[in-house]
N, CA, C and O of each residue as an XYZ file, in Angstrom:
788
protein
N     160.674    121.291     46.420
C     160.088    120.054     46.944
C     159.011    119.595     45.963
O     158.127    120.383     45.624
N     159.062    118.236     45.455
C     158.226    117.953     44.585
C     157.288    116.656     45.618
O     157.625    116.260     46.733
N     156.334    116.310     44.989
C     155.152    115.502     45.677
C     154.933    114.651     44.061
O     154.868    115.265     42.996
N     154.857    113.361     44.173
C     154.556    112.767     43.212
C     153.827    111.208     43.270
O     153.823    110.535     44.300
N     153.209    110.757     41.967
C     153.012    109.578     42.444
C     153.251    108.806     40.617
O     153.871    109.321     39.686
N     152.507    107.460     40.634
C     152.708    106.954     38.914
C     151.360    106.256     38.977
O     150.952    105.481     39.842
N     150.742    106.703     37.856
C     149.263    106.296     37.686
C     149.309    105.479     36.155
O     149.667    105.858     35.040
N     148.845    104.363     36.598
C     148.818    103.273     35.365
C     147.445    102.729     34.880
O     146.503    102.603     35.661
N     147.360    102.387     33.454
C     145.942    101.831     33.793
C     146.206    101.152     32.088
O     147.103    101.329     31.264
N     145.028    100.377     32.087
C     144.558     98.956     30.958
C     143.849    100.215     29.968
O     143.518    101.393     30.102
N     143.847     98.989     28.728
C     143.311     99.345     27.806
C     142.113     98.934     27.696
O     141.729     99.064     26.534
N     141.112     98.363     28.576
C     140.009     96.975     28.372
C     139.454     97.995     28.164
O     139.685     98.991     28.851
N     138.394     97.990     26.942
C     137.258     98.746     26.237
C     135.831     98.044     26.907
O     134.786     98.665     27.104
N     136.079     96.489     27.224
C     134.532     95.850     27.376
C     134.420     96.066     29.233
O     133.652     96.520     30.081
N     135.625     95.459     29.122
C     135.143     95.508     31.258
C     135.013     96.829     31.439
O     134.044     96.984     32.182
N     135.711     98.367     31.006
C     136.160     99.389     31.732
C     137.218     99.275     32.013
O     137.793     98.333     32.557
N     137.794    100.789     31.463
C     139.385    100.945     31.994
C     139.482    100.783     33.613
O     138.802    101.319     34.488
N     140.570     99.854     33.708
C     140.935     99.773     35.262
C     142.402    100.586     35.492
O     143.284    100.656     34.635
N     142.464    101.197     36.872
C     143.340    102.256     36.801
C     144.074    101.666     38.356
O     143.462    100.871     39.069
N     145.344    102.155     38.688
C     146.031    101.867     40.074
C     147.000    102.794     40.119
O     147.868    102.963     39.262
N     146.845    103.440     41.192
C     148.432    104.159     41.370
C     149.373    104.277     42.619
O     148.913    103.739     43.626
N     150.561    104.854     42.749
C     151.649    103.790     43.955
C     151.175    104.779     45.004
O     150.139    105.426     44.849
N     151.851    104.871     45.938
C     151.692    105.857     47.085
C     152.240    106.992     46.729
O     152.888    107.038     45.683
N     152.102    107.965     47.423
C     153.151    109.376     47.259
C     153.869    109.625     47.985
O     153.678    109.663     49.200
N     155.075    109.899     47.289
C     156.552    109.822     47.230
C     156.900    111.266     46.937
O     156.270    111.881     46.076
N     158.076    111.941     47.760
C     158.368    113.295     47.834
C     160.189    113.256     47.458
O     160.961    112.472     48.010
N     160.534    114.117     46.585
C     161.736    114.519     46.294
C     161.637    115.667     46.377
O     160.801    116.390     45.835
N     163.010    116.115     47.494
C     163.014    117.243     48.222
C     164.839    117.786     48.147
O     165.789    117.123     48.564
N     164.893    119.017     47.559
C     166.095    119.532     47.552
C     166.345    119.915     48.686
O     165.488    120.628     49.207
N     167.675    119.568     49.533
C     168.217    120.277     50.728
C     168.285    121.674     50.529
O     168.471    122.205     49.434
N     168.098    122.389     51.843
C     168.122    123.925     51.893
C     170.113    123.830     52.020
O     170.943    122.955     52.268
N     170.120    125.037     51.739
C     172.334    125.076     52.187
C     171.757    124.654     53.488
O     171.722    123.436     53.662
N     171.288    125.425     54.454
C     171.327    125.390     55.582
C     171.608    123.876     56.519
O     172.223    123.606     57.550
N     170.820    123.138     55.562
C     170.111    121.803     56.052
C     171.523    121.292     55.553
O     172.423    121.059     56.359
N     171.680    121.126     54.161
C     172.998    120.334     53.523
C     174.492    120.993     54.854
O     175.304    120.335     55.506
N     174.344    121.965     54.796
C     175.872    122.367     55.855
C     175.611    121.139     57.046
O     176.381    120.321     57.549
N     174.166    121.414     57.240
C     174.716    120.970     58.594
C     174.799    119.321     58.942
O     175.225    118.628     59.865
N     174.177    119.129     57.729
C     174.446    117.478     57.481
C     175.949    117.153     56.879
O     176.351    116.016     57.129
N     176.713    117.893     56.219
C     178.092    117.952     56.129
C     178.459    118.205     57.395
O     179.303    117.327     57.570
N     178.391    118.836     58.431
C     179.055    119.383     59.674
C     178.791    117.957     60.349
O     179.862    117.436     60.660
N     177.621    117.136     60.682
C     177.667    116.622     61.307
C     178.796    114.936     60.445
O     179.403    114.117     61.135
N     178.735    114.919     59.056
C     179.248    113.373     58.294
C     180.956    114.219     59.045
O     181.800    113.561     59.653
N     181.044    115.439     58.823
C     182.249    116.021     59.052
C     183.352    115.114     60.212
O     184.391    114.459     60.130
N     182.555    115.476     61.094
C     182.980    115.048     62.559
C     182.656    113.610     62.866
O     183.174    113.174     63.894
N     181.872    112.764     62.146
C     182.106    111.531     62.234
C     183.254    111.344     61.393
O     184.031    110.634     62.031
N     183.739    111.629     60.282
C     184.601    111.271     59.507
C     186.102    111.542     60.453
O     187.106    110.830     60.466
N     185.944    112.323     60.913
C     187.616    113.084     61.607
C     187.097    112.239     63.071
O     187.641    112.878     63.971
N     186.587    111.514     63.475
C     186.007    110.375     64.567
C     186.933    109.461     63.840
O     188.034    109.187     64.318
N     186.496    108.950     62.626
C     186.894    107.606     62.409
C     188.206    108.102     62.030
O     189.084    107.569     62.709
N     188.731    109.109     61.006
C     190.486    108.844     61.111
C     191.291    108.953     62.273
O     192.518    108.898     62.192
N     190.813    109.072     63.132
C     191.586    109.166     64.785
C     191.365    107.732     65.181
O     192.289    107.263     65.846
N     190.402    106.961     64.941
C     189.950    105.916     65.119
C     191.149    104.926     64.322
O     191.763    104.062     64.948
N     191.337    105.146     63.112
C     192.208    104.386     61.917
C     193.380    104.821     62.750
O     193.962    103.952     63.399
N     193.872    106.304     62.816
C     195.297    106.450     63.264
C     195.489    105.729     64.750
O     196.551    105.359     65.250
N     194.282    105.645     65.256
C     195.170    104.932     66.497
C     195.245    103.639     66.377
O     195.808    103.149     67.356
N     194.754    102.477     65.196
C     194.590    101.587     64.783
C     195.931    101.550     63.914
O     196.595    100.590     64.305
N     196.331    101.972     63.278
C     197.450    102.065     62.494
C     198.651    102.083     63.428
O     199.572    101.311     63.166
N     198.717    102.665     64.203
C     199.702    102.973     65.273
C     199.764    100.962     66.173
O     200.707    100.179     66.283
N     198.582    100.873     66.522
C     198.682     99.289     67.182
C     199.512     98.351     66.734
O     200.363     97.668     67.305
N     199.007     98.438     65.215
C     199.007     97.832     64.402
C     200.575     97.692     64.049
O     201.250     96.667     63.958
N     200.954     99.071     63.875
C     202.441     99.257     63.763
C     203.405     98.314     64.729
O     204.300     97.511     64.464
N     202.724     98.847     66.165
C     203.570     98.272     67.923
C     203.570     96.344     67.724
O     204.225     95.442     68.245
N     202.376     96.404     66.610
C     202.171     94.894     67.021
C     203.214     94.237     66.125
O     203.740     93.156     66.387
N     203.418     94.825     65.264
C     204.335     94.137     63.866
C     206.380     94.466     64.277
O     207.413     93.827     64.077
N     206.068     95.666     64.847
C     207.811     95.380     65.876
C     207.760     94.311     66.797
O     208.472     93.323     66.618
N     207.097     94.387     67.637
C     206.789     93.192     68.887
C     207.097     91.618     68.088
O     207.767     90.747     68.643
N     206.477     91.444     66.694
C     206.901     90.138     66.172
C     207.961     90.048     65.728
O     208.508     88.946     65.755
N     208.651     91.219     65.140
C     209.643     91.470     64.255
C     211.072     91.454     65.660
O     212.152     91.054     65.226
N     211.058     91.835     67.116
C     212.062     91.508     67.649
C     212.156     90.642     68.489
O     213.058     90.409     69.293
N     210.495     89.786     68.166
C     210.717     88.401     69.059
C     211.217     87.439     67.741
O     212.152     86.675     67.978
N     210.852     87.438     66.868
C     211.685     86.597     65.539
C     213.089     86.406     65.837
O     213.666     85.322     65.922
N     213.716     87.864     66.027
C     214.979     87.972     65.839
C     215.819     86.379     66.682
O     215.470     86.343     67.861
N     216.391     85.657     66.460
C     217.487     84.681     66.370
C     216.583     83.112     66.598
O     217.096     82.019     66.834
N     215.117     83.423     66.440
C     214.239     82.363     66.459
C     214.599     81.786     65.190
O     215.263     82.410     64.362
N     214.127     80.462     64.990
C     215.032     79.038     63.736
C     213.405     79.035     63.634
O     213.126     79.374     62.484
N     212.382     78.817     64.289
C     210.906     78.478     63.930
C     209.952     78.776     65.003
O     210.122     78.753     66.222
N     208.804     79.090     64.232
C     207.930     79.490     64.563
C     206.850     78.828     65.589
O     205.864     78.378     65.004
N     206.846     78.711     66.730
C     205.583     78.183     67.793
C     204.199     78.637     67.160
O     203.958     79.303     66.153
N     203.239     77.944     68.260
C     201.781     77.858     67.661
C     201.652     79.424     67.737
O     201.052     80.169     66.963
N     202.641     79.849     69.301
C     201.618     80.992     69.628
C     202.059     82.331     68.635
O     201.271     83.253     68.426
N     203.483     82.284     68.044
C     203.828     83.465     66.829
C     202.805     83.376     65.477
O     202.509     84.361     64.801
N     202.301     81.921     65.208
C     201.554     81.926     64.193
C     200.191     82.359     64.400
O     199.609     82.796     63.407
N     199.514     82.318     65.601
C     198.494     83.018     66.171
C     198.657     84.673     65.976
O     197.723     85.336     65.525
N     199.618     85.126     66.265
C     200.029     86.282     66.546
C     200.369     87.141     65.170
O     200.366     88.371     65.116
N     200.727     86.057     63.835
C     200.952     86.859     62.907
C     199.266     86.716     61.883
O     199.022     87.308     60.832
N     198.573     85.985     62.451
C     197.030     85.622     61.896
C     196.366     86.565     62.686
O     195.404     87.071     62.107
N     196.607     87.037     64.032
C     195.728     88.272     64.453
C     196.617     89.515     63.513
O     195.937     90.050     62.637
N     197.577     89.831     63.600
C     197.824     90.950     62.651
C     197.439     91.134     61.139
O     197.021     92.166     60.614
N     197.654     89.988     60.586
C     196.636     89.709     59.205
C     195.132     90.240     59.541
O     194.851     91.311     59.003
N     194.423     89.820     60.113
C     192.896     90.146     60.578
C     192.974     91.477     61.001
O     192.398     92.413     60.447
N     193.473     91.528     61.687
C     193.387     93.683     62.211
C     193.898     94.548     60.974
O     193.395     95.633     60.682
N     194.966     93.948     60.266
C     195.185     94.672     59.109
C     193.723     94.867     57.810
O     193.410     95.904     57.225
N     193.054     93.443     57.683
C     192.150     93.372     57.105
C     191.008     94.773     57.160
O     190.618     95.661     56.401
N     190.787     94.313     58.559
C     189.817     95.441     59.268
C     190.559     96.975     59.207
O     189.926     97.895     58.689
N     191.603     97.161     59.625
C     192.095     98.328     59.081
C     191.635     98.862     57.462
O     191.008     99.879     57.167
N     192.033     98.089     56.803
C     191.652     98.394     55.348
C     190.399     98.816     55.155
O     190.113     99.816     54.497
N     189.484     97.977     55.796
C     187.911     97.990     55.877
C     187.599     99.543     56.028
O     187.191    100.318     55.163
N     187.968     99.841     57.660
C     187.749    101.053     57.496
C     188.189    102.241     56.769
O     187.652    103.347     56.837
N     189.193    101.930     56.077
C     190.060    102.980     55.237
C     188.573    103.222     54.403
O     187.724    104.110     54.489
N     188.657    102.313     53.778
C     187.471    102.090     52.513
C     186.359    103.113     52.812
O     186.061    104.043     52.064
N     185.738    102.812     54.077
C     184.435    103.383     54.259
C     184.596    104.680     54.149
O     183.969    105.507     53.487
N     185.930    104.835     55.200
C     186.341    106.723     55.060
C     186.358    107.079     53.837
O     185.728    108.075     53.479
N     187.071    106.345     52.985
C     186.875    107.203     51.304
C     185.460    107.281     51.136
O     184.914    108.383     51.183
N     184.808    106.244     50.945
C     183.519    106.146     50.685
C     182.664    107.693     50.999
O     181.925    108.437     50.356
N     183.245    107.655     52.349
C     182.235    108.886     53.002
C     182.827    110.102     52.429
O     182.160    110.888     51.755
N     183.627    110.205     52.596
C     184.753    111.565     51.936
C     184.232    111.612     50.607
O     183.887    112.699     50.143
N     184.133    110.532     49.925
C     183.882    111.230     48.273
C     182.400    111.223     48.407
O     181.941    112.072     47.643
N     181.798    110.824     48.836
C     180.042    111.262     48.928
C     179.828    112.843     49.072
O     179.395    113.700     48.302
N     180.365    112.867     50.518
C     180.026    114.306     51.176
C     181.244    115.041     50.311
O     180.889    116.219     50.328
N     182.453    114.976     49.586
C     182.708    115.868     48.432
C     182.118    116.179     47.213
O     182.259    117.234     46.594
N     181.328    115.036     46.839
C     179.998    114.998     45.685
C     178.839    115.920     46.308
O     178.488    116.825     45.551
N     178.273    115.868     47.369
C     177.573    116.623     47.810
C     177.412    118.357     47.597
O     176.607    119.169     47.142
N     178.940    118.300     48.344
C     179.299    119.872     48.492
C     179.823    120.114     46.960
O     180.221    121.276     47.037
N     179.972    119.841     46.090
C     180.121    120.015     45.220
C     178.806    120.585     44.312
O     178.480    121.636     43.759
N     178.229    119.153     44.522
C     176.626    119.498     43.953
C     175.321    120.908     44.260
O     174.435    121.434     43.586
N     175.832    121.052     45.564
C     175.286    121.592     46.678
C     175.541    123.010     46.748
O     174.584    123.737     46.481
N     177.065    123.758     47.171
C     177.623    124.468     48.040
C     178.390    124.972     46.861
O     179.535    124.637     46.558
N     177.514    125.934     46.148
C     178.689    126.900     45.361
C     179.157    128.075     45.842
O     179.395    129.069     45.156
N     179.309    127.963     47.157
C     180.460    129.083     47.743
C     181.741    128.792     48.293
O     182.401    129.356     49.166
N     181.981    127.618     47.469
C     183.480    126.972     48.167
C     184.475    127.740     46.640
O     184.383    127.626     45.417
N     185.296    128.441     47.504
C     186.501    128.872     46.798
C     187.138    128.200     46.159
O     186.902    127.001     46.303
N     188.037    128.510     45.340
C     189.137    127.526     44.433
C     190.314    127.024     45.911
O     190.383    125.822     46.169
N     191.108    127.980     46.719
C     191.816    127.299     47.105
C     191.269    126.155     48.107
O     192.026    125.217     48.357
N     189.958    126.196     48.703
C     189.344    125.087     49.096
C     189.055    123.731     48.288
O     189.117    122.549     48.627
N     188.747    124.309     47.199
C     188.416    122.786     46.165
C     190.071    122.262     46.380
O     190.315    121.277     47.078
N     191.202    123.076     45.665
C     192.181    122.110     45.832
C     192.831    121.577     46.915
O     193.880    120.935     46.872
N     192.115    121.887     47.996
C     192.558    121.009     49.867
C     191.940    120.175     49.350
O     192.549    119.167     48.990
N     190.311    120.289     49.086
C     189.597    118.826     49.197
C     190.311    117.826     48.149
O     190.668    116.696     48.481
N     190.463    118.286     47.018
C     191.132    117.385     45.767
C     192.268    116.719     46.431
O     192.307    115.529     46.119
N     193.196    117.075     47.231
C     194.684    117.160     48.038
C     194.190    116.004     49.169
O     194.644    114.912     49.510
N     193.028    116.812     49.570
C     192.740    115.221     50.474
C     192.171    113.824     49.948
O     192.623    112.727     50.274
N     191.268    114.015     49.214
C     190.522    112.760     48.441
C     192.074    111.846     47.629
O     192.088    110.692     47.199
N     193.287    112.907     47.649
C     194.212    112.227     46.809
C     194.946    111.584     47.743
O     195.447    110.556     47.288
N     195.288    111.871     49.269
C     195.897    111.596     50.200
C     195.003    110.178     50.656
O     195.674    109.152     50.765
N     193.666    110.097     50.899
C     192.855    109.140     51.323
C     192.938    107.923     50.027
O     193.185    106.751     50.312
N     192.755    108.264     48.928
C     193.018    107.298     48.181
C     194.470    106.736     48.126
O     194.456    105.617     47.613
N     195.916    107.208     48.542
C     196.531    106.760     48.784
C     197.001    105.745     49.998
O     198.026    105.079     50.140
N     196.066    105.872     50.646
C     196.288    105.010     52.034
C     196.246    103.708     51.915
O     197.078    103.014     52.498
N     195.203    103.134     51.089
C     195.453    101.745     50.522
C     196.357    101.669     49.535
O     196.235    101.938     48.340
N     197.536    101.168     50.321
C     198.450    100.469     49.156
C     198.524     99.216     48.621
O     198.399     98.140     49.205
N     198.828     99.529     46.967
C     198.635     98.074     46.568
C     199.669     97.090     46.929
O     199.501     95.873     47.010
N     201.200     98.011     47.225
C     202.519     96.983     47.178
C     202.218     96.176     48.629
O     202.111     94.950     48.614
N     202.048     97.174     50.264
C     201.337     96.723     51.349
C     200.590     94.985     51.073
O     201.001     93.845     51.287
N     199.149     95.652     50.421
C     198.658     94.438     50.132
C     199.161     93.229     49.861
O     198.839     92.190     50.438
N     199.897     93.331     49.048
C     200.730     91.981     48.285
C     201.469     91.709     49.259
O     201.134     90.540     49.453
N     202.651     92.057     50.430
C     202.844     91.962     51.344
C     202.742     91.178     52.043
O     203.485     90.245     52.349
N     201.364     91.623     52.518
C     200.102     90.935     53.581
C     199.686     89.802     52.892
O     199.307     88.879     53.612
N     199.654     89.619     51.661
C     199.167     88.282     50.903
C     200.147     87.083     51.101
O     199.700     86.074     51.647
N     202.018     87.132     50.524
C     202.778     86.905     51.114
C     202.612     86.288     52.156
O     202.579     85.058     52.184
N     202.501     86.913     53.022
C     202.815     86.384     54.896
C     201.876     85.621     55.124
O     202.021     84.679     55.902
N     200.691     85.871     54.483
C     199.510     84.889     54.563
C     199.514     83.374     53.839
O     198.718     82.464     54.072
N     200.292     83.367     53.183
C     200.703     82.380     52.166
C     201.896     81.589     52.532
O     201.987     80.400     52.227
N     202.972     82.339     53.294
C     204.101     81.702     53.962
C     203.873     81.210     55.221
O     204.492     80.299     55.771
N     202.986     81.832     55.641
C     201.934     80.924     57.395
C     201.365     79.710     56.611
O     201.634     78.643     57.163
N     200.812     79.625     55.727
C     199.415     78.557     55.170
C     201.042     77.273     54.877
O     201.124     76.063     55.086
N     201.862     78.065     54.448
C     202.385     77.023     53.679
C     203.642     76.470     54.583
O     204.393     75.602     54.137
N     203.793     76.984     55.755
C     204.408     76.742     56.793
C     205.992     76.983     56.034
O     206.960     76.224     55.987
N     205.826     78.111     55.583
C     207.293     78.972     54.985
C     208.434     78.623     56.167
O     208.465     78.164     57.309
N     209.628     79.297     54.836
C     211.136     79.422     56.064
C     210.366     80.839     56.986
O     209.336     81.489     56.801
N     211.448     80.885     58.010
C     211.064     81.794     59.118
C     211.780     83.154     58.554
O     211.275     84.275     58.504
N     213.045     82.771     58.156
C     213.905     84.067     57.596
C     213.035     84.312     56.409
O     213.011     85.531     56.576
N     212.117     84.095     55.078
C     210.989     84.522     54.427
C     210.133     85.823     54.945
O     209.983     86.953     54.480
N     209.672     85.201     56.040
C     208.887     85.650     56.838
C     209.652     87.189     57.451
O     209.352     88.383     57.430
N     210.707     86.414     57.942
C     211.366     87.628     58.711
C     211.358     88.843     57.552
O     211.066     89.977     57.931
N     211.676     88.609     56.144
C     211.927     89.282     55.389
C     210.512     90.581     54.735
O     210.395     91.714     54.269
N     209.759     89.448     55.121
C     208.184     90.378     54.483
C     207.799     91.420     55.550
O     207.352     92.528     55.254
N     208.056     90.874     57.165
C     207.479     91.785     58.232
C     208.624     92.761     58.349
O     208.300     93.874     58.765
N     209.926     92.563     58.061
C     210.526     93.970     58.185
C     210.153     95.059     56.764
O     210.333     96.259     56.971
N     209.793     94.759     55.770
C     209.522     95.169     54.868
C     208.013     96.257     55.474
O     207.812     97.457     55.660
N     207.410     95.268     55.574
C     205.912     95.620     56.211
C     206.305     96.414     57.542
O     205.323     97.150     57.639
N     206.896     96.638     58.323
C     207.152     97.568     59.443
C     207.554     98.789     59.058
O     207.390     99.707     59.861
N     208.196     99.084     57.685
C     208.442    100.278     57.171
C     207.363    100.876     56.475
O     207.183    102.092     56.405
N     206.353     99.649     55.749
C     205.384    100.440     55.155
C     204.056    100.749     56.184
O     203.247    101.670     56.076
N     204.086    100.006     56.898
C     203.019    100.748     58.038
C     203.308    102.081     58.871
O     202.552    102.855     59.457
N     204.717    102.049     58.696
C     205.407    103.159     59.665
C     204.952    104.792     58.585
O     204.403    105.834     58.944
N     205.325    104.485     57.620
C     204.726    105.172     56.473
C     203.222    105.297     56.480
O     202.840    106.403     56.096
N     202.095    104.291     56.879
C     200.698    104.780     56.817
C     200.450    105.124     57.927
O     199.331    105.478     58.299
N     201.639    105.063     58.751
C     200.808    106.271     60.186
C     201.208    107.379     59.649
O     200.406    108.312     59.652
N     202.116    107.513     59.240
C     202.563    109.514     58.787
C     201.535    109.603     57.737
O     201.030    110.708     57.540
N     201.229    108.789     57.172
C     200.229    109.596     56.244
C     198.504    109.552     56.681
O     197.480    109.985     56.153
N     198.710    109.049     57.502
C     197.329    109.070     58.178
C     197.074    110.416     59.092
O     196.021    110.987     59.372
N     198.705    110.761     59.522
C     198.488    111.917     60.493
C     198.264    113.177     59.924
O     197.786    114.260     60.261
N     198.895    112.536     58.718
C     199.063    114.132     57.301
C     197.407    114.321     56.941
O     196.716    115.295     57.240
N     197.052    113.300     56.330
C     195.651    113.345     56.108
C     194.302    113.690     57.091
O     193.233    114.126     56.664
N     194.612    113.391     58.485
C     194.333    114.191     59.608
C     194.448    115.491     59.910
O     193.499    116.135     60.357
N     195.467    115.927     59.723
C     195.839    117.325     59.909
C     195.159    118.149     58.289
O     194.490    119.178     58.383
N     195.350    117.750     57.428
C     194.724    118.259     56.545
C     193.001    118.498     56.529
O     192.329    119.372     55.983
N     192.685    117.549     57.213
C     191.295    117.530     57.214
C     190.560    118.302     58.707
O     189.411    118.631     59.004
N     191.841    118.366     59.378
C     191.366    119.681     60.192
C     191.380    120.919     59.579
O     190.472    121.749     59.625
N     192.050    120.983     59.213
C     192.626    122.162     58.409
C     191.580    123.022     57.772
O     191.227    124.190     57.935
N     191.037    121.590     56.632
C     189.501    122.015     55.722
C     188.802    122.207     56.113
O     188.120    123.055     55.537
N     188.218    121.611     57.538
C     187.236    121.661     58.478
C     186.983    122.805     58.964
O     185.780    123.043     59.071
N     188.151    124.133     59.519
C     188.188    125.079     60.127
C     188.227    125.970     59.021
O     187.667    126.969     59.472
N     188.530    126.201     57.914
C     188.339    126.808     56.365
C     186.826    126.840     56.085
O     186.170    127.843     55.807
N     186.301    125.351     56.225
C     185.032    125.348     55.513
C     183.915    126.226     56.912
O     182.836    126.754     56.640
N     184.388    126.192     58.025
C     183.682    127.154     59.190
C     183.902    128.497     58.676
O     182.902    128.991     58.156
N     184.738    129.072     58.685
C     184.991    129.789     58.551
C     184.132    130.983     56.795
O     184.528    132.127     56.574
């Protein structure tokens, strides 16, 4: 634990040196003790929010069949399907959102324990590496473009069969980020009960 402050001062020879300094300010290394348990607790918010995403992913999924077999032998689109494919655009958005933060937090608190916690084994580093690689895969770029698409064929009041074509596309790749959301879940229990242990 360090205690510090920054003391500045003039060169004036005739008035007298004048001097000022800031408040004091403490930089303090976590004990393990303290760092575990601040990992234990980012821990369990983090495995909060991917249950949070997976059951969001899953909606998300129900909501994009639900359009995909009311389309089916529709010629055009009513106000209320274009409502309906602009709320799935927006929840997808927000989906992403939170993806983001979860990495965010995941590679912090892996920087941490890294920095921190030199009693993590090799086959533990490569779960965490295995997961940080699984979480960075969740945002897909092809997805995205997708979602850009459909957003662009609504604006531009596209054919319907277009349309039809991007959301069945998009029903397979969401169907795909729930399995990998569940994988990445289960993995991160996994680490969770390793790193107790």
């Amino acid at each position: 634990k360090i205690e510090y402050y920054l003391k500045v001062g003039d060169n004036d020879g005739i008035n007298g040196k004048k001097t000022t300094k800031t408040a004091h300010y403490t930089f303090e290394i976590p004990t393990i003790e303290k760092l575990r348990e601040d990992l234990k607790i980012s821990s369990e918010s983090a495995e909060s929010q991917i249950d949070n995403t997976l059951e969001e992913a899953k909606e998300l999924n129900k909501s994009l069949e639900d359009i995909d077999n009311k389309f089916k032998g529709k010629k055009e689109l009513s106000w209320q399907d274009q409502k309906q494919i602009e709320d799935l655009i927006k929840r997808k958005e927000a989906l992403n959102e939170a993806i983001k933060k979860l990495q965010e937090q995941y590679d912090a608190d892996t920087k941490k324990r890294d920095r921190f916690d030199k009693e993590i084994n090799e086959d533990l580093k490569t779960k965490m590496e295995q997961l940080q690689q699984l979480m960075d895969e969740l945002l897909d770029e092809e997805t995205k473009k997708l979602y850009d698409e459909l957003q662009r064929l609504l604006e531009e009041q596209g054919k319907i069969d277009d349309m039809k074509k991007v959301i069945d596309q998009l029903n397979n790749k969401e169907s795909n980020l729930e399995q990998e959301i569940e994988r990445t879940l289960e993995l991160f229990k996994k680490m969770k009960y390793e790193l107790k242990l």
